[in-house]
Structures are given as C-alpha cells and as structure tokens.
Coordinates of C-alpha atoms in Angstrom, one line a residue:
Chain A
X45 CA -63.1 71.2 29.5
X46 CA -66.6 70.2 28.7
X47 CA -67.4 74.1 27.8
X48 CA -64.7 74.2 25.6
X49 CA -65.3 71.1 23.4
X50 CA -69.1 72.8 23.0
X51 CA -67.9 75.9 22.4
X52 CA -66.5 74.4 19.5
X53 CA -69.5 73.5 18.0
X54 CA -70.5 76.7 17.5
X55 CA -69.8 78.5 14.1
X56 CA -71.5 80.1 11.3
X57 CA -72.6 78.4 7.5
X58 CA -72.3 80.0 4.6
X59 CA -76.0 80.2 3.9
X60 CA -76.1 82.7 7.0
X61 CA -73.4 84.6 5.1
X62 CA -75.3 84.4 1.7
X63 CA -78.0 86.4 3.5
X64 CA -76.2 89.2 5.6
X65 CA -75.6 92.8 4.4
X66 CA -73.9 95.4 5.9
X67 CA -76.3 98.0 7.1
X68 CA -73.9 100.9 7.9
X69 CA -75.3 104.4 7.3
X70 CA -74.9 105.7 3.5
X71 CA -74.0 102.4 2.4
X72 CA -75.2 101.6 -1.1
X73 CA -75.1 97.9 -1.7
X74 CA -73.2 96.6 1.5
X75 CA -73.6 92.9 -0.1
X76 CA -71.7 90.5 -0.4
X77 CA -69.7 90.8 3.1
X78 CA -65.9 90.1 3.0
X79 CA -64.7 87.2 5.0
X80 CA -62.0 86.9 7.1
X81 CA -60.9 83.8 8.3
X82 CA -59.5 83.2 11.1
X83 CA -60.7 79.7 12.2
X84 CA -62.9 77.2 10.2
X85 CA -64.6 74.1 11.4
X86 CA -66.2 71.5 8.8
X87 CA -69.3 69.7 10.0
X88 CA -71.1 66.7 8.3
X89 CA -74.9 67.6 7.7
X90 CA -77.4 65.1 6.1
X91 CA -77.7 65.9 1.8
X92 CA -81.2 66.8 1.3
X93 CA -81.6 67.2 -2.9
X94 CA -84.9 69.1 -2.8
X95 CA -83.7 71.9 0.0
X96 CA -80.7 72.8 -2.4
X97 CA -82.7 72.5 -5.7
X98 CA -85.1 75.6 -4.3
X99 CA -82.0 77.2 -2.5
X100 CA -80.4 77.3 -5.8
X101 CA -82.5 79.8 -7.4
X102 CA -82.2 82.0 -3.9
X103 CA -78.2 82.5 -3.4
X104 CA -76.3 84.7 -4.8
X105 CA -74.1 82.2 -6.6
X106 CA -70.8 84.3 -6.8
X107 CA -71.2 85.5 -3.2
X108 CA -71.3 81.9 -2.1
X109 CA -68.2 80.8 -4.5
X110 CA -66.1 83.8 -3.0
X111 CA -67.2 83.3 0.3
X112 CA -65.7 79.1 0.2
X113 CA -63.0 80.3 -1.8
X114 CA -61.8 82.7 1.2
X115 CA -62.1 79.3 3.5
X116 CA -60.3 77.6 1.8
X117 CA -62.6 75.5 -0.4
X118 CA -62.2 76.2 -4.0
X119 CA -64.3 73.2 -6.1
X120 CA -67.4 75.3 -7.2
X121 CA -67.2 76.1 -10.7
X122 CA -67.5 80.1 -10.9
X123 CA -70.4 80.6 -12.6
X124 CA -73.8 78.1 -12.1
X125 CA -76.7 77.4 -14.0
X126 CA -80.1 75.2 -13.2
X127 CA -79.1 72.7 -15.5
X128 CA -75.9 72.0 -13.1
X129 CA -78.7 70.7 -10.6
X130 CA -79.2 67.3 -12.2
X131 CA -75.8 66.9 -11.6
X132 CA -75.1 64.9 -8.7
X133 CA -71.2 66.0 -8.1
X134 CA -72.5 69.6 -8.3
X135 CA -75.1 69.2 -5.5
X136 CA -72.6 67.3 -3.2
X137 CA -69.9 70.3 -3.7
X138 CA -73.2 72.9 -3.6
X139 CA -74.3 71.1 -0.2
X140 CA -70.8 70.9 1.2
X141 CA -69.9 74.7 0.7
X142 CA -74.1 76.0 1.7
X143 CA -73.6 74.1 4.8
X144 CA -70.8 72.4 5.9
X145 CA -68.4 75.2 6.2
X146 CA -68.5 76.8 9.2
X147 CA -66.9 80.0 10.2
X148 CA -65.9 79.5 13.6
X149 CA -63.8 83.0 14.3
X150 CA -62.6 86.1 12.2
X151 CA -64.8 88.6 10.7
X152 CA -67.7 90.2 8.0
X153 CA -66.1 93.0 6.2
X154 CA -68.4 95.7 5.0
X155 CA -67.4 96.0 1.0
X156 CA -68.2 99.9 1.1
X157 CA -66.3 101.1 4.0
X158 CA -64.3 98.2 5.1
X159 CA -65.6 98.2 8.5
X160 CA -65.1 95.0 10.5
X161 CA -68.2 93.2 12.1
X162 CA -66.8 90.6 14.5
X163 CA -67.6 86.8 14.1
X164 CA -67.1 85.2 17.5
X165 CA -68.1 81.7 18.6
X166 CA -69.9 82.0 15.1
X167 CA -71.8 84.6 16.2
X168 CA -71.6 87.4 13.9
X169 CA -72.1 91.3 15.7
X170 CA -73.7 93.3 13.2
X171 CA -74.6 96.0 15.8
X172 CA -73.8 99.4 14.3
X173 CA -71.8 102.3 16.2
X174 CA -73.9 105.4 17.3
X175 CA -72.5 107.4 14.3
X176 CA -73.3 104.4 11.7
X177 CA -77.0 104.4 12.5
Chain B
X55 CA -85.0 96.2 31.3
X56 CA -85.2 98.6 28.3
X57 CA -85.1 95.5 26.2
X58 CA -88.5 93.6 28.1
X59 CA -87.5 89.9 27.6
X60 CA -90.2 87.6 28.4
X61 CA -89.0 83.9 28.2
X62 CA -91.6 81.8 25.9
X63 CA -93.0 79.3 27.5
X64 CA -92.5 75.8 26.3
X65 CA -96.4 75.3 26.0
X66 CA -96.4 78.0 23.3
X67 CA -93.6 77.3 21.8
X68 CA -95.2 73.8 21.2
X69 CA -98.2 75.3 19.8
X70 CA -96.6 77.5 17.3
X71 CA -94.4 75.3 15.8
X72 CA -96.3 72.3 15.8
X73 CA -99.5 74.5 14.2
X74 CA -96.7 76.0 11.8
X75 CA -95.9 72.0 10.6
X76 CA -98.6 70.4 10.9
X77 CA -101.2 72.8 9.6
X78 CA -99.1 74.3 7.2
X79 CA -95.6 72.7 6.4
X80 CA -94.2 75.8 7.2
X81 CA -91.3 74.2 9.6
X82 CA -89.2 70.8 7.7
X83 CA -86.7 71.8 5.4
X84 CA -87.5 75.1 5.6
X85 CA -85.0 78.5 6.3
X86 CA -86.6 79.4 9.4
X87 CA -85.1 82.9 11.1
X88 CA -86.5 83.7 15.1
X89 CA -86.5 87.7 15.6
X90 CA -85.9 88.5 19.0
X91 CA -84.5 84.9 20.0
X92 CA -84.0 85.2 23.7
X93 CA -82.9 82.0 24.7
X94 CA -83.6 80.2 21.3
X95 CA -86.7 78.5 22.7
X96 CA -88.3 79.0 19.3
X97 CA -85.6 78.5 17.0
X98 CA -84.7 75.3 18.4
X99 CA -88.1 74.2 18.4
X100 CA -88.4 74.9 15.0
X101 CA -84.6 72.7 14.8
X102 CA -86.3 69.9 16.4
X103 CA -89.3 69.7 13.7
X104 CA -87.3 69.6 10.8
X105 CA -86.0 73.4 9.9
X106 CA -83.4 72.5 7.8
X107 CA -81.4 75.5 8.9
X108 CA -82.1 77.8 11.5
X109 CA -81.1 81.4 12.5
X110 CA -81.7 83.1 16.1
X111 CA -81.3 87.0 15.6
X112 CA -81.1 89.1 19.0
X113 CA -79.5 92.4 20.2
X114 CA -78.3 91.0 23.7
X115 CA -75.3 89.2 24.5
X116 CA -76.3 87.1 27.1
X117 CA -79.2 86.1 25.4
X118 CA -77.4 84.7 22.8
X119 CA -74.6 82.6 25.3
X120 CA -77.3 80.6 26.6
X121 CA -79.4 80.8 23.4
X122 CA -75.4 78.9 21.9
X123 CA -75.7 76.8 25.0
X124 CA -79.4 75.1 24.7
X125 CA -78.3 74.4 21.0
X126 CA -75.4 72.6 22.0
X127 CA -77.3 71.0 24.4
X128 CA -80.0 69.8 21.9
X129 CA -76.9 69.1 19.2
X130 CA -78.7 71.1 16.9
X131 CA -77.6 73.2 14.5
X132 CA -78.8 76.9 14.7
X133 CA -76.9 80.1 13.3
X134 CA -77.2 83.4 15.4
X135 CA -76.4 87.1 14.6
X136 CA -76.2 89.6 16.8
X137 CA -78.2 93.0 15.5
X138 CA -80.8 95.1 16.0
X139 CA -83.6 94.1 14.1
X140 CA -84.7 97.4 13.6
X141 CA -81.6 98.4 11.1
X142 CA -80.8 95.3 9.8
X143 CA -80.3 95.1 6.8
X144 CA -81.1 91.5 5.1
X145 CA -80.7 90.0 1.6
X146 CA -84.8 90.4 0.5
X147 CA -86.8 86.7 0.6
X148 CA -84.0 84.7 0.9
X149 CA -86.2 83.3 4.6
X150 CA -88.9 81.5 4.4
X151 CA -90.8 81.9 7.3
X152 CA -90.2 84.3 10.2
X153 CA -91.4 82.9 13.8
X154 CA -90.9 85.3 16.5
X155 CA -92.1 86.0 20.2
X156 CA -91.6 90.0 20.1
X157 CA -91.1 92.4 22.6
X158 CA -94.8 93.5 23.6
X159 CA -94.3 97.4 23.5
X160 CA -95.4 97.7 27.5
X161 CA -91.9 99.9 27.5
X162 CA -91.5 101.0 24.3
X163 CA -94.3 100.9 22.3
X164 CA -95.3 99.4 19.4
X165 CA -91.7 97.7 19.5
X166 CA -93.6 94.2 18.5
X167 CA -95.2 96.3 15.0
X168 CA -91.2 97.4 14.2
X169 CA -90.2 93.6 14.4
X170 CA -93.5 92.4 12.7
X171 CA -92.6 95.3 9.9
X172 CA -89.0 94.0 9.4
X173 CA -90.9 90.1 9.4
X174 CA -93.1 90.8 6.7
X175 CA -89.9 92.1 4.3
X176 CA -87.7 89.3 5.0
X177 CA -90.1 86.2 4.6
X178 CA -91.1 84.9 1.3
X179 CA -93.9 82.9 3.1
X180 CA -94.9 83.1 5.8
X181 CA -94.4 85.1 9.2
X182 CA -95.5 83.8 12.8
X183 CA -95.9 86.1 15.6
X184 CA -97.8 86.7 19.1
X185 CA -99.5 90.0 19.9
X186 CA -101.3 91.2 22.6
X187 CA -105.2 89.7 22.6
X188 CA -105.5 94.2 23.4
X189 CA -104.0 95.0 19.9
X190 CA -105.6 93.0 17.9
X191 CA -107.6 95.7 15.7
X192 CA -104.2 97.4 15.3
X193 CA -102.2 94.6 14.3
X194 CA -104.4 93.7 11.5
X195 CA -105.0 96.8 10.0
X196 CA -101.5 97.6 10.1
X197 CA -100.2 94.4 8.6
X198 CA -102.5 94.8 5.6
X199 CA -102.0 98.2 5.4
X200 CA -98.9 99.2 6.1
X201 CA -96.7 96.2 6.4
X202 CA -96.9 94.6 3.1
X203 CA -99.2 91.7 4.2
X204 CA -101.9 89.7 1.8
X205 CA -103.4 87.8 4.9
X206 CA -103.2 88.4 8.7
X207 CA -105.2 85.3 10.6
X208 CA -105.4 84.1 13.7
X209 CA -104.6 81.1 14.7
X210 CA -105.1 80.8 18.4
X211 CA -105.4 82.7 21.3
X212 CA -103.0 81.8 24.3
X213 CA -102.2 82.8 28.0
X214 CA -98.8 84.3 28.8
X215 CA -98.0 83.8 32.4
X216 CA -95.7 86.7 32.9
X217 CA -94.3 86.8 36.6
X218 CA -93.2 90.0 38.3
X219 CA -90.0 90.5 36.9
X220 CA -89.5 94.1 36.5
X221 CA -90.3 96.9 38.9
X222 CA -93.0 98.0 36.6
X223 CA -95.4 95.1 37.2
X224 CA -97.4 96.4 39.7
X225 CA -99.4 93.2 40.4
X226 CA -97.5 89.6 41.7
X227 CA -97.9 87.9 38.5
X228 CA -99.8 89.5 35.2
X229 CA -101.7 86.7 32.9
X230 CA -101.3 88.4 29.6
X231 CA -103.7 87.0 26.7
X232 CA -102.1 86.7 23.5
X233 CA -103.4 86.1 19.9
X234 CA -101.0 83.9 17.3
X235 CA -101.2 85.2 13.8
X236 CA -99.8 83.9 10.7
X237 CA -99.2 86.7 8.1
X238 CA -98.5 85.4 4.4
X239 CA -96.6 88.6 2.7
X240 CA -97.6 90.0 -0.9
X241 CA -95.5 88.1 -3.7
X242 CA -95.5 84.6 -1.4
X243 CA -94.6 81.7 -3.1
X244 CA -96.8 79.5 -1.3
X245 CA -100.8 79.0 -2.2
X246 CA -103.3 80.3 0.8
X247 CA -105.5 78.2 2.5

C-alpha cells in the first residue's frame, strides 16, 4: 500500500514536455510531441516570479498551450508576449500549466510518424527501435 | 555490464554540487538535467540545493525505479526520461546546466566524450562532468575543439573508490583518480569567471 501511494507521486511536468523531441530516424522537426492522456495528477509547487520570467523567453509558447489544453487545462491565452509577464494572473496560470500539471500515464506521440513513446509512472521511454536509429 | 554503472559516491556528489552553488550559482532555480542518472544521486542533490526543476535521463530501467524511489523518498520533485543519450534528440538550450557522472569508456571507449558532446549542445551555461585524472589532455582539447566549448577548467581532482564489481577488474578494489571540469559552452548566457 505504501508503494502505491508513492508510486503516485511520480509523473511528468510540462516543462519536461516543452523540451522533448522525437528523434526517430528521417524525422524532420519531431517537435512538439503529441500528448495522450491517460492519467493526470496536479501538484502544488512554490510560485517563484523570476524562474518563469527567464523561462518565458525559452518555451515554446504554443507547444506548452497545446500540451495543457490536451490535459485538460485550457486558461492560457493562445498567443503570449513579454509584456503579459507583469501580469500577475498570467504568471499564476503560466506557473500552474509549466509545473503543476503532471502527466502521470499515457503517451508522447511523434508528430511525423505518429509513433507512440510510452509515459509510465511519468517516465517517458524515448528509446528508439533498431530500425528507427 | 555493457552499460558500466559506477554508483557516485555521496562525497562527490557533495562536492560537485555544492562547488556548482556555491562557486558559481549554477544549482537554485536553475533547469538542471543529470546524463546518465544511475540512481539520481546527482539529480537529487542538485533538488536538494535549490534546482528549481530537475530531470534524470538514463537508458536502464532499473536504474530509473530506484532513481523514482530515492526521489520519493527525499519528496523531491525530479522528471526522468528514459533514452539513450547518444540519439536523443533535445529542444537546443532550453537546460541550463548539465551535471553528469559519465560512463568512463573502460568498456566502450570514449563513451564519457559522446555524453560530454551531447552536454555541451544541450546547456546554455554550464556543463559539469568527471573524467578520468588519465584523459585529461584529451578531454580538453576535445571540448574546445571539437565539442563546442569556450572554457574547459578544472575544478578539483577526486578519488573514485570503485570496488570489484565486474569480472573485468582484475584487482580487489581499483582507486580511480578523477578530475571535475566545468565546461561553459560557446553562446552562454552567463559571464566567465
């Protein structure tokens, strides 16, 4: 019982998402992966201003929007700009979708090919098939 | 055994991250990835000074169980993808600092230069990594060279007690000397000392 309530814990954020490409053979632009959801956990984690304000300028803003869309979190305003960062709603819904959704269990989909990479326990398994190297 | 997984030590796992913080802010609030993250020992280290998020990359499954298990243990936070480093493809700069413990290449060689190769590409500042005290020639000329990078120091030099694990080892217990080198890579955000 004690395993499976820390099991639980285990999942994957969406800035781990924002970052992940598939690498398959022949691919051209394997970015952003498709998500499919099969469980989502939300966690609280401390708002820290300054981390998002020079995280801001590093996602890829529609990636991330589609990504929380797909688990079920839809209050990020499609399209972003720096000036949004002095607003204070913004960065709590920025913060909450970076890294407070968690994707517990379901799967990356390569955009190219559509090949599934696994997410289990929040562990994604990008390893690639003999023939994909 | 094709994969040659030395634990780190908790006495080097101190010293690199506390050096990365304390010498160089490289650790709090930072997107910190480990390459090769065995057991997570420098991941969560890197958790427990501040990282504000953390992500263990490793090719073995059982690694990464009880790599999931010591983070639940510590409560911390830490993301882990299972891949071969090697033809992984990441989103360019988006890390800022790489710390790893590679695999030394007594196997396979040069396996430690492929991670430190991949390092260099995916951190915007800063890359830590241990090599053999034996390569040290090598490693720098390659990282400047080769890999991309605008500095390649050293930062200490450590002993790695490695006991006989494999068949290999022909002597009980090998004492390995290590240096710790901090690469910055071209186009780094962040001033040299």
């Amino acid at each position: 019982r004690e395993n499976e309530q820390r099991a639980r814990k285990r999942k994957m954020r969406l800035l781990t998402h924002n970052m992940l490409s598939s690498n398959i053979k022949g691919v051209a632009n394997g970015f952003p992966l498709r998500i499919e959801v099969e469980k989502v956990v939300e966690k609280q984690v401390d708002f820290n201003a300054d981390f998002l304000k020079n995280m801001f300028a590093k996602i890829e803003w529609k990636a991330l929007v589609d990504a929380s869309r797909s688990m079920g979190y839809s209050e990020l305003p499609g399209d972003a700009n720096p000036a949004m960062l002095d607003s204070d709603d913004f960065l709590q819904k920025f913060h909450h979708a970076l890294l407070e959704l968690h994707l517990e269990e379901g799967a990356l989909v390569c955009p190219e090919t559509g090949r599934k990479f696994p997410v289990n326990k929040g562990i994604p398994n990008m390893l690639l098939h003999e023939d994909e190297v | 055994i094709d994969l040659e997984q030395y634990p780190t030590g908790p006495h080097i796992a101190s010293r690199m991250l506390y050096t990365a913080e304390n010498s160089f802010g490289d650790v709090s609030d930072k997107v910190v990835a480990d390459f090769g993250c065995g057991c997570g020992t420098l991941g969560l280290a890197a958790g427990l000074l501040g990282a504000q998020h953390v992500i263990g990359l490793d090719i073995d499954d059982q690694s990464l169980e009880i790599a999931s298990i010591n983070a639940d243990d510590l409560e911390l936070d830490m993301n882990f993808v299972q891949c071969d480093i090697k033809n992984f493809r990441w989103r360019d700069q988006i890390v800022d600092n790489v710390i790893m413990n590679p695999p030394f290449g007594t196997r396979k060689k040069g396996a430690d230069m492929d991670f430190l190769s991949v390092a260099l590409k995916v951190a915007s500042q800063a890359v830590y990594s241990l090599h053999k005290t034996t390569t040290r020639d090598h490693v720098k000329r390659t990282a400047l060279r080769d890999y991309n990078a605008s500095s390649a120091e050293i930062l200490c030099e450590l002993r790695f007690d490695v006991p006989c694990l494999y068949k290999f080892h022909k002597r009980k217990e090998v004492d390995i000397a290590v240096d710790l080198w901090r690469f910055v890579p071209q186009n780094s955000q962040v001033k040299r000392l």
